[in-house]
CSV table of C-alpha atoms in Angstrom, one decimal:
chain,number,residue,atom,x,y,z
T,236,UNK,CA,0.0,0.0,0.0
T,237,UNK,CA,1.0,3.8,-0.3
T,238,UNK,CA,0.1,7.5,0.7
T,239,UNK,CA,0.6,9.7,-1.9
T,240,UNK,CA,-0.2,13.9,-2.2
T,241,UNK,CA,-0.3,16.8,-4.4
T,242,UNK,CA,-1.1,20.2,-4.1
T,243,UNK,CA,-4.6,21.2,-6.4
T,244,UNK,CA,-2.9,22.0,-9.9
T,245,UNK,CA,0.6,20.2,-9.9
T,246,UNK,CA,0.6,17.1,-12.1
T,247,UNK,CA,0.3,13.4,-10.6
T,248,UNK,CA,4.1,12.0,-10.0
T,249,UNK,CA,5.3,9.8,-12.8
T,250,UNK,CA,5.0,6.9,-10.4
T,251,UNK,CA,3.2,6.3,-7.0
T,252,UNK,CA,5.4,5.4,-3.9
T,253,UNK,CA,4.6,2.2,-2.9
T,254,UNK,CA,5.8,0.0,0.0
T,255,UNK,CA,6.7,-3.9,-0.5
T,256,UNK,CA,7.0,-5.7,2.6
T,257,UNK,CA,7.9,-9.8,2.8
T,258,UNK,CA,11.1,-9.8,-0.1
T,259,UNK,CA,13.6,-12.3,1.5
T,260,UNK,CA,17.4,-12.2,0.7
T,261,UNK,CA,17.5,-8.3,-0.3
T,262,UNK,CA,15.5,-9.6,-3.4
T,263,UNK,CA,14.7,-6.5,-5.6
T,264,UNK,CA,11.3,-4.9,-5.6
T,265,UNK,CA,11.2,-5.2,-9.4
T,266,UNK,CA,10.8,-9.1,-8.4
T,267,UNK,CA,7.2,-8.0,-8.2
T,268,UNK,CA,5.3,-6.9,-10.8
T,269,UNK,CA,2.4,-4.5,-10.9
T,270,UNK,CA,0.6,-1.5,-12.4
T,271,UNK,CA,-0.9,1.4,-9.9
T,272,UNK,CA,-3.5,3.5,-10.6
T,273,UNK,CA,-5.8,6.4,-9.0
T,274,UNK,CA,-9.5,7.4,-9.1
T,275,UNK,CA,-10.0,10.1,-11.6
T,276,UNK,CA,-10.6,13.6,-10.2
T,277,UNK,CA,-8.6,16.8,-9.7
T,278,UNK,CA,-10.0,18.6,-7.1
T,279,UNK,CA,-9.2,18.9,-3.4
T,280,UNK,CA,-9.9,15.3,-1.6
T,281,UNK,CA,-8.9,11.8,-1.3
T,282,UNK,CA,-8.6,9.1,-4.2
T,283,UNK,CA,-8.0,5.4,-3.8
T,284,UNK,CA,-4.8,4.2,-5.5
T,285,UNK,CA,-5.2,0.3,-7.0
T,286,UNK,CA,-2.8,-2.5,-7.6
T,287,UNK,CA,-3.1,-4.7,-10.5
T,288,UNK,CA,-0.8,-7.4,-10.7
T,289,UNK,CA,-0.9,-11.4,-10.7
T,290,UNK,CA,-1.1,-12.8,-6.9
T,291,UNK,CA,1.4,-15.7,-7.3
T,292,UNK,CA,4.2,-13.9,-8.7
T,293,UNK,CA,7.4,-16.5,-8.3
T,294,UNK,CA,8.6,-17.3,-4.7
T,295,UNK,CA,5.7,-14.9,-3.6
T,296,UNK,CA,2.4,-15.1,-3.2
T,297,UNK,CA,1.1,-10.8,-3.1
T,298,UNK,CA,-1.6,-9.5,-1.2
T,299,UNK,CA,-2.1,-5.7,-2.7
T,300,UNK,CA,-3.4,-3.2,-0.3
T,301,UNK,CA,-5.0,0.1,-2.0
T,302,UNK,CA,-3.4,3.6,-1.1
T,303,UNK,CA,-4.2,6.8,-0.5
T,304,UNK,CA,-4.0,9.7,-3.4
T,305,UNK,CA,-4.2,12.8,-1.2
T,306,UNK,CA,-5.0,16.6,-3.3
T,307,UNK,CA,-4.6,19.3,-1.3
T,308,UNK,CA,-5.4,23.1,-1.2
T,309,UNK,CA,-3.0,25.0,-3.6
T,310,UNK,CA,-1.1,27.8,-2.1
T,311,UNK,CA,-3.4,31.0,-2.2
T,312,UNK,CA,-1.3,32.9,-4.4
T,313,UNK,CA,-2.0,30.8,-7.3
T,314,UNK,CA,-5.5,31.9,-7.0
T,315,UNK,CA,-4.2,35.1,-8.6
T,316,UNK,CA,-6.1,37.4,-6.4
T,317,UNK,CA,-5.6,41.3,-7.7
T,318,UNK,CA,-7.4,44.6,-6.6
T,319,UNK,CA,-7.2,48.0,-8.5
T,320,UNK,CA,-8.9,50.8,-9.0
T,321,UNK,CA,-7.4,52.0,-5.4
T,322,UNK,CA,-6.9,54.9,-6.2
T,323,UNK,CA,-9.3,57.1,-8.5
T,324,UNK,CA,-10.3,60.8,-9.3
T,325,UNK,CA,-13.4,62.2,-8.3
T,326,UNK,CA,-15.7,62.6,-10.9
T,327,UNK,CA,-18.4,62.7,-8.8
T,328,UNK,CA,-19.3,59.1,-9.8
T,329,UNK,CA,-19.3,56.2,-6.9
T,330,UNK,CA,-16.2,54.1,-7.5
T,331,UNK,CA,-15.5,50.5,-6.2
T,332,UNK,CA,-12.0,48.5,-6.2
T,333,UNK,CA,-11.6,46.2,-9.2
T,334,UNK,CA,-11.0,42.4,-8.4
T,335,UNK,CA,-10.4,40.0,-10.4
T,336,UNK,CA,-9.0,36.4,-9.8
T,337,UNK,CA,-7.1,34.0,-12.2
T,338,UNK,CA,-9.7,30.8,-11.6
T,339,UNK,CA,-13.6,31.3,-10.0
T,340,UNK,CA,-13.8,32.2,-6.6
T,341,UNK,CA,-16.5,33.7,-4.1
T,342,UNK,CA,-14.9,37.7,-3.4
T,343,UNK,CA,-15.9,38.9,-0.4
T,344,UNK,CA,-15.6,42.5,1.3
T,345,UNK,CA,-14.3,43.6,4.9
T,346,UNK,CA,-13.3,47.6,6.4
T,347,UNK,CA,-12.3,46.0,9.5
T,348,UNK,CA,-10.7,42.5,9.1
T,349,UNK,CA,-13.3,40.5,10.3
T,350,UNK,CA,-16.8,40.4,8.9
T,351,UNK,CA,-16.9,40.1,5.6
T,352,UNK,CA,-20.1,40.9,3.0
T,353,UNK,CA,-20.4,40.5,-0.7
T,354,UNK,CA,-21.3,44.6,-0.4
T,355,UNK,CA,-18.2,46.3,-2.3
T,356,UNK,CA,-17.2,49.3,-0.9
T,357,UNK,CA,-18.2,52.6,-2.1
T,358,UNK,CA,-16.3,56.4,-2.3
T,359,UNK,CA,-17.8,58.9,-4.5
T,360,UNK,CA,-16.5,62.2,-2.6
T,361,UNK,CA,-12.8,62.4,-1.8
T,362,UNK,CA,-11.9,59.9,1.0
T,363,UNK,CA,-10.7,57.2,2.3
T,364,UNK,CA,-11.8,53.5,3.7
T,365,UNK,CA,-9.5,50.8,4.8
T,366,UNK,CA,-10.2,47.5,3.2
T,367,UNK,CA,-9.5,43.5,2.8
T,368,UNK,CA,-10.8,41.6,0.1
T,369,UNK,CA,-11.1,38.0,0.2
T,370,UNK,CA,-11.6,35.4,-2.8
T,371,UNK,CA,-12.4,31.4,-1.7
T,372,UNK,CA,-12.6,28.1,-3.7
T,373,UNK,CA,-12.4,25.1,-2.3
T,374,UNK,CA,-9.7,24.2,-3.9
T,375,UNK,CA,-7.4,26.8,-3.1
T,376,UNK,CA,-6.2,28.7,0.4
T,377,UNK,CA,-8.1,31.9,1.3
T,378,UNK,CA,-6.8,35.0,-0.9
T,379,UNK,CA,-6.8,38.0,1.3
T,380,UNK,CA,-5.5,41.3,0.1
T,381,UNK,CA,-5.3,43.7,2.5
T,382,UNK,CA,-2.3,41.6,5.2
T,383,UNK,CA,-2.9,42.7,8.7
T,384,UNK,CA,-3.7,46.2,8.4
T,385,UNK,CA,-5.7,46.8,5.5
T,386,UNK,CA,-5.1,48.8,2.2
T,387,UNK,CA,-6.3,52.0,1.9
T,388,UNK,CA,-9.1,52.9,-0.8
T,389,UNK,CA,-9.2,56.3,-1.8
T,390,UNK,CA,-11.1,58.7,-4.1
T,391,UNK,CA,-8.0,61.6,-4.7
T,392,UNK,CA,-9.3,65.3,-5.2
T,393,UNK,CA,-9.5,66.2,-9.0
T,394,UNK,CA,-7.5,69.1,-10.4
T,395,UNK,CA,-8.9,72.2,-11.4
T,396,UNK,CA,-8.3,75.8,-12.1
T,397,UNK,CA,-9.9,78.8,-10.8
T,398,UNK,CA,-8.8,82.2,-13.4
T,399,UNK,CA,-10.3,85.5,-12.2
T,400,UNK,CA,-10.8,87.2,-15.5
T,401,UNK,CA,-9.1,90.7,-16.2
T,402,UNK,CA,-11.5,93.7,-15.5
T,403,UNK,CA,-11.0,97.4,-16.7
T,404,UNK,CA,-13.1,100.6,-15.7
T,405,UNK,CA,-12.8,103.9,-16.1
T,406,UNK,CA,-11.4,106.4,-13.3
T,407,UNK,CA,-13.8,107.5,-11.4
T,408,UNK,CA,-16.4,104.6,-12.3
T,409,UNK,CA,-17.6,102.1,-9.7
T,410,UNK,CA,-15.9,98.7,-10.1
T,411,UNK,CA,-17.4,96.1,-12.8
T,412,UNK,CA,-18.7,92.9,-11.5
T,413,UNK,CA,-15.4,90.5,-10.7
T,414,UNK,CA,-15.3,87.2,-12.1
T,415,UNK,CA,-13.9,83.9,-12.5
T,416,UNK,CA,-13.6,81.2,-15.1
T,417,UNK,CA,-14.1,78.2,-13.8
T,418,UNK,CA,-12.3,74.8,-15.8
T,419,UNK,CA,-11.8,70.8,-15.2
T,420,UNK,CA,-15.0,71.1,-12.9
T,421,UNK,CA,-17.7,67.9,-13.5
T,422,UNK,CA,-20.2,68.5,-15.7
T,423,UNK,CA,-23.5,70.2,-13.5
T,424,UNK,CA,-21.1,71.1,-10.3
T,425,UNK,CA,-20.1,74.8,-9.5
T,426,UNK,CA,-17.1,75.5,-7.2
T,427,UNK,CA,-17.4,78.3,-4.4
T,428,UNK,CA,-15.6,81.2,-4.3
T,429,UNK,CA,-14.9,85.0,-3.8
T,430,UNK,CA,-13.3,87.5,-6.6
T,431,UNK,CA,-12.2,90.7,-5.2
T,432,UNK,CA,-8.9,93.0,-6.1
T,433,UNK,CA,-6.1,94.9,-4.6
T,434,UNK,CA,-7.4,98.3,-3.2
T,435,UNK,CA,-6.7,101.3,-5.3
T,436,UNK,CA,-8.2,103.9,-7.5
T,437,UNK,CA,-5.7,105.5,-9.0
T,438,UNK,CA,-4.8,105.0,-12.6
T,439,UNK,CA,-1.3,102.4,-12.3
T,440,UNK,CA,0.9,101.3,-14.4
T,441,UNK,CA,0.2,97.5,-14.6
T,442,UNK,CA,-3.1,97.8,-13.5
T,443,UNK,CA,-4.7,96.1,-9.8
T,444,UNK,CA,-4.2,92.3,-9.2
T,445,UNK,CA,-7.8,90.4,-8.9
T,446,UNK,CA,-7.3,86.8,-6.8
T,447,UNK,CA,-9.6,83.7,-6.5
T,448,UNK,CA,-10.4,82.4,-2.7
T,449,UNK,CA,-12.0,79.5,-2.9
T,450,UNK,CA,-14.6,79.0,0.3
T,451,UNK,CA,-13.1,76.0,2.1
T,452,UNK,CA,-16.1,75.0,3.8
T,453,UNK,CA,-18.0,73.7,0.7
T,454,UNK,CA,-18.6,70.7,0.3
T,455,UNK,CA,-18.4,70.4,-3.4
T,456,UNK,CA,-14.6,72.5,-3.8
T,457,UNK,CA,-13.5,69.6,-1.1
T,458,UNK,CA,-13.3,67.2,-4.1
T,459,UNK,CA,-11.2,69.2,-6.6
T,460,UNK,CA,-7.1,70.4,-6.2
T,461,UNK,CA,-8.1,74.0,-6.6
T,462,UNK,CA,-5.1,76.0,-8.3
T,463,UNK,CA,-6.4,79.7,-8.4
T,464,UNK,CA,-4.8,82.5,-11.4
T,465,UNK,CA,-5.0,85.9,-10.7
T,466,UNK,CA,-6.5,88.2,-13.5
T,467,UNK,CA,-6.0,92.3,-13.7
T,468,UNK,CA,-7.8,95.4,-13.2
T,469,UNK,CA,-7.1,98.2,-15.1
T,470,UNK,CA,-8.2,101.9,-14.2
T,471,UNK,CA,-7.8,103.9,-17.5
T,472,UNK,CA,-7.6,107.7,-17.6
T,473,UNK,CA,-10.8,109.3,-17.7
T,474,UNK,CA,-10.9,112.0,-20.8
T,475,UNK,CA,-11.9,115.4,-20.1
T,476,UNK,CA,-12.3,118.6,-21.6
T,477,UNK,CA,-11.1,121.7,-20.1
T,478,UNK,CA,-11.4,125.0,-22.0
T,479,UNK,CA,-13.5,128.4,-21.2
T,480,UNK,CA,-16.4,128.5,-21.0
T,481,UNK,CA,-17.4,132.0,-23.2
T,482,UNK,CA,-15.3,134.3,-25.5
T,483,UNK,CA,-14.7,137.3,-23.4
T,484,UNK,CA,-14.9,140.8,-24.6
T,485,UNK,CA,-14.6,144.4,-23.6
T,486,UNK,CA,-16.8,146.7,-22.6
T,487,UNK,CA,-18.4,144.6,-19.9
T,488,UNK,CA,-17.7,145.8,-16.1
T,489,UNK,CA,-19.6,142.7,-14.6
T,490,UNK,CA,-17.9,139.3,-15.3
T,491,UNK,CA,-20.3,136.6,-15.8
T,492,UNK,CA,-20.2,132.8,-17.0
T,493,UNK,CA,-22.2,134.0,-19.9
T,494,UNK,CA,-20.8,137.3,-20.9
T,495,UNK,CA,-17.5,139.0,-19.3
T,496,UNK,CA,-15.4,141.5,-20.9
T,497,UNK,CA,-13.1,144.3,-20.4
T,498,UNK,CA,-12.4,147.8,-22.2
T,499,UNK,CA,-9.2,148.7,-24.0
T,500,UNK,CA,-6.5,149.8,-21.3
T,501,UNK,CA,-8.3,148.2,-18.4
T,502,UNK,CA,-6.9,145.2,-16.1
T,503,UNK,CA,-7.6,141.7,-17.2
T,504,UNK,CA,-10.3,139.5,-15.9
T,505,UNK,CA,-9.4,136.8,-14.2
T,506,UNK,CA,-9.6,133.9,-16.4
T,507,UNK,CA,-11.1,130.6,-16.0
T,508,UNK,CA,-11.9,127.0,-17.4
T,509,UNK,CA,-14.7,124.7,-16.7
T,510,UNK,CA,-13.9,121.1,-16.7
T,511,UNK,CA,-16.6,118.5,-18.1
T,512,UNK,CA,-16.4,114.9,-17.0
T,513,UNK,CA,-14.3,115.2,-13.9
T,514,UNK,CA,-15.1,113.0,-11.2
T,515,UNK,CA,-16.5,114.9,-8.1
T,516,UNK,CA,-13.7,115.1,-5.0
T,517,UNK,CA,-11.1,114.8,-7.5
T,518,UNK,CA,-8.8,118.4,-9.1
T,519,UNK,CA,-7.8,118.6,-12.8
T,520,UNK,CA,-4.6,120.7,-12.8
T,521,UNK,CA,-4.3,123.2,-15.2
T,522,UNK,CA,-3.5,126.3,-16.4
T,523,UNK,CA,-5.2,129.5,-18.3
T,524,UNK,CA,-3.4,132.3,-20.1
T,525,UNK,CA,-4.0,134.3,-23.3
T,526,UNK,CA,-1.7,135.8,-25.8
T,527,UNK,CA,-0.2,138.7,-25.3
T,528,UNK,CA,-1.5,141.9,-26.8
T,529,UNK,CA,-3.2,144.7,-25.5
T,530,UNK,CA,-4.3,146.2,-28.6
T,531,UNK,CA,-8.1,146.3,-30.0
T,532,UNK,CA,-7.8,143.7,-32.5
T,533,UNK,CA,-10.0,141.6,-35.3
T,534,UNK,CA,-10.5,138.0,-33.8
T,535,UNK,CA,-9.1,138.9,-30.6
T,536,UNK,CA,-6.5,136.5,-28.3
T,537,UNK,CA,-6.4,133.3,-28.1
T,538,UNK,CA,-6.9,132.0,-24.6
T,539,UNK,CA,-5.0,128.5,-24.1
T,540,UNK,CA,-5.4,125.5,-21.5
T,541,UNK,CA,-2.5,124.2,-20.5
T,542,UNK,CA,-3.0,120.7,-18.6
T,543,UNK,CA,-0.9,120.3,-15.3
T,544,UNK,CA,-0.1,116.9,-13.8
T,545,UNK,CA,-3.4,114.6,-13.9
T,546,UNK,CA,-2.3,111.1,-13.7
T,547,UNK,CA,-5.7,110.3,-13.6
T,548,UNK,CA,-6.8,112.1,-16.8
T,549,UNK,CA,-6.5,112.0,-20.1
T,550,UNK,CA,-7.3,116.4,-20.7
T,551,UNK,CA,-8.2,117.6,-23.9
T,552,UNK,CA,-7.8,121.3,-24.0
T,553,UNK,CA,-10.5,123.7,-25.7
T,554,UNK,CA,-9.1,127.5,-26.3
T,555,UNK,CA,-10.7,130.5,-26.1
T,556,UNK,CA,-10.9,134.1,-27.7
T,557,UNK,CA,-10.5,137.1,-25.7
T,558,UNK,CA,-11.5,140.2,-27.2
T,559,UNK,CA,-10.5,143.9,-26.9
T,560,UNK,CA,-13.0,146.2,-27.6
T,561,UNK,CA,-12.0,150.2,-28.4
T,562,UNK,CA,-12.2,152.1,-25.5
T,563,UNK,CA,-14.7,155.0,-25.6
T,564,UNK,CA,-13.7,158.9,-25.3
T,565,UNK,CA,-15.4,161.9,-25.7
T,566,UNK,CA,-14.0,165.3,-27.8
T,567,UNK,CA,-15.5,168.4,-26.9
T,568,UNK,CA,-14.9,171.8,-28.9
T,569,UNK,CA,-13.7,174.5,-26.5
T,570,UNK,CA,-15.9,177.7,-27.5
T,571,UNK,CA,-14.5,180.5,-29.2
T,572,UNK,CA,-15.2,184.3,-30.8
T,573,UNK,CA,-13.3,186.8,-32.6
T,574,UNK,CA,-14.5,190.5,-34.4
T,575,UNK,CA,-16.2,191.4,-37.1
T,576,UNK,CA,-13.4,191.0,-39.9
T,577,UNK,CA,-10.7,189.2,-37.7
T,578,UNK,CA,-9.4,186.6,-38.7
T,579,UNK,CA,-10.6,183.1,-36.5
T,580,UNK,CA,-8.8,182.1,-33.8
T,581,UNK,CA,-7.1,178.8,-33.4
T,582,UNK,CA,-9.7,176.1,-32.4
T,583,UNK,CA,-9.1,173.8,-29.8
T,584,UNK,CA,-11.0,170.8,-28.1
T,585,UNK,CA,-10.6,168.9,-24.9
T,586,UNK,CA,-10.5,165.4,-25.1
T,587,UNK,CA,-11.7,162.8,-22.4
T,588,UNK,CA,-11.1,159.2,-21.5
T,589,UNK,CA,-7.8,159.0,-23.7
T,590,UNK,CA,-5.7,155.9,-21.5
């Protein structure tokens, strides 16, 4: 008789170990002759090996005693257990590790090492679960995956950008609505945020920086890797007009916005500009001065604006005329006589208002 074993999927040894007792004078064992077989079957169990072989057999007479074919489990490594998927992006889907096995098995699901379900588990949000998977057939040892502590499962955040989109206003105008652009997001979410910019309303050279903050207490922005761009505000120079607001001409004593004036020989007004367009609170800087000349003159002076320093500005100047009128005087004959058949005086006259 003989015991014999294999592990489930090795081949059957090219020859059974058998055991002859009774040979007498260190007679070989090939003095015997026989054929062993086994019961057909592959999986994990017992199978009878049997003799066949003549009972008188020389000097001998044989007594055959079946054995034992013994299939045992194979290790659980050749079960070709493997789990993936571990670790995927949100995309606001529900994701479950993928296991697969090289022959049929039962898989089976734990997050603490102990009970195990068929239930996969489940992440759609970012996090994580600690897991063991296990895949049994009778034919092989357990499979677990996971050792003695687990293996993490985990849904990572997905990447996305946050750009605040460049802005430009007008100095003096109230701010345009910020904004952000918004990319890599799942289709139907919207991430939270605030747009705002660096203080300032002055014109500047390269303009006012607008960030992104993304609100870290919503629940949709904690499954995306926010990376936030900055965008630009630019003030531009508001465009004025300064110029006068009326020719001015002479003969006038009272100096209005509509009509002013002076007479030849008299002082100059003083002259002035309105501004259009100019934001309240805020100066233009300029200047106002008119050619020189104090004669009466056809098309009178030019009065020019000369803009000052107005970083905030962009001044177009408007001239003016200033006019000279001729001064009025008065000539009055001085009275005179003479006798009959004298000859006439000189005549004379006195003459008023002469500068």
């Amino acid at each position: 008789g003989t015991s014999n074993t294999k592990k489930y999927l090795e081949e059957d040894p090219d020859k059974f170990d058998v055991t002859i007792d009774g040979l007498q004078y260190n007679e070989p064992v090939s003095k015997i002759a026989y054929t062993a077989t086994r019961v057909t079957g592959e999986d994990v169990g017992t199978y009878a090996i049997d003799f066949t072989g003549a009972a008188e057999q020389g000097n001998y007479a044989v007594t055959f005693v079946p054995g034992i074919f013994t299939i045992t489990k194979a290790d659980a490594t050749k079960l070709g257990l493997k789990v993936e998927d571990l670790t995927p992006t949100y995309d606001g889907k529900a994701h479950e590790p993928q296991v697969s096995v090289d022959y049929l098995a039962g898989i089976t699901y734990s997050t603490d090492g102990k009970v195990y379900t068929s239930v996969a588990p489940s992440l759609t949000n970012v996090g994580t679960k600690t897991i063991w998977v296990k895949a049994t057939n009778p034919n092989f040892e357990d499979a677990i995956f996971g050792g003695d502590s687990g293996e993490t499962f985990e849904v990572k955040a997905k990447a996305a950008t946050i750009k605040a989109n460049d802005a430009q206003k007008t100095f003096g105008d109230p701010d345009p609505e910020l904004s952000a652009t918004a990319t890599d997001v799942v289709k139907g979410e919207t991430l939270e945020y605030e747009v705002k910019r660096a203080e300032g309303e002055d014109v500047s050279d390269g303009g006012y920086t607008i960030s992104v903050t993304p609100d870290a207490d919503s629940d949709v922005n904690k499954n995306y890797l926010i990376t936030c761009e900055t965008g630009v505000l630019t003030i531009n120079k508001r465009v004025v007009t300064a110029g006068l607001p009326i020719d001015r001409t002479v003969a006038v004593t009272t100096f209005t916005a509509e009509d002013a004036a002076k007479v030849y020989g008299d002082a100059d007004p003083e002259f002035t500009a309105t501004v259009e367009n100019a934001v309240d609170g805020t100066d233009v800087n300029y200047t106002v001065a008119r050619e020189d000349g104090e004669d009466v003159k056809d098309g009178g002076y030019a009065i020019s604006v000369t803009p000052g320093e107005n970083a905030n500005y962009e001044v177009t100047p408007v001239s003016g005329t200033f006019t000279i009128n001729p001064k009025p005087i008065t000539v009055t004959a001085a009275d005179a006589s003479k006798t009959y058949g004298e000859a006439d005086p000189k005549l004379t006259a006195d003459v008023e208002g002469l500068v």
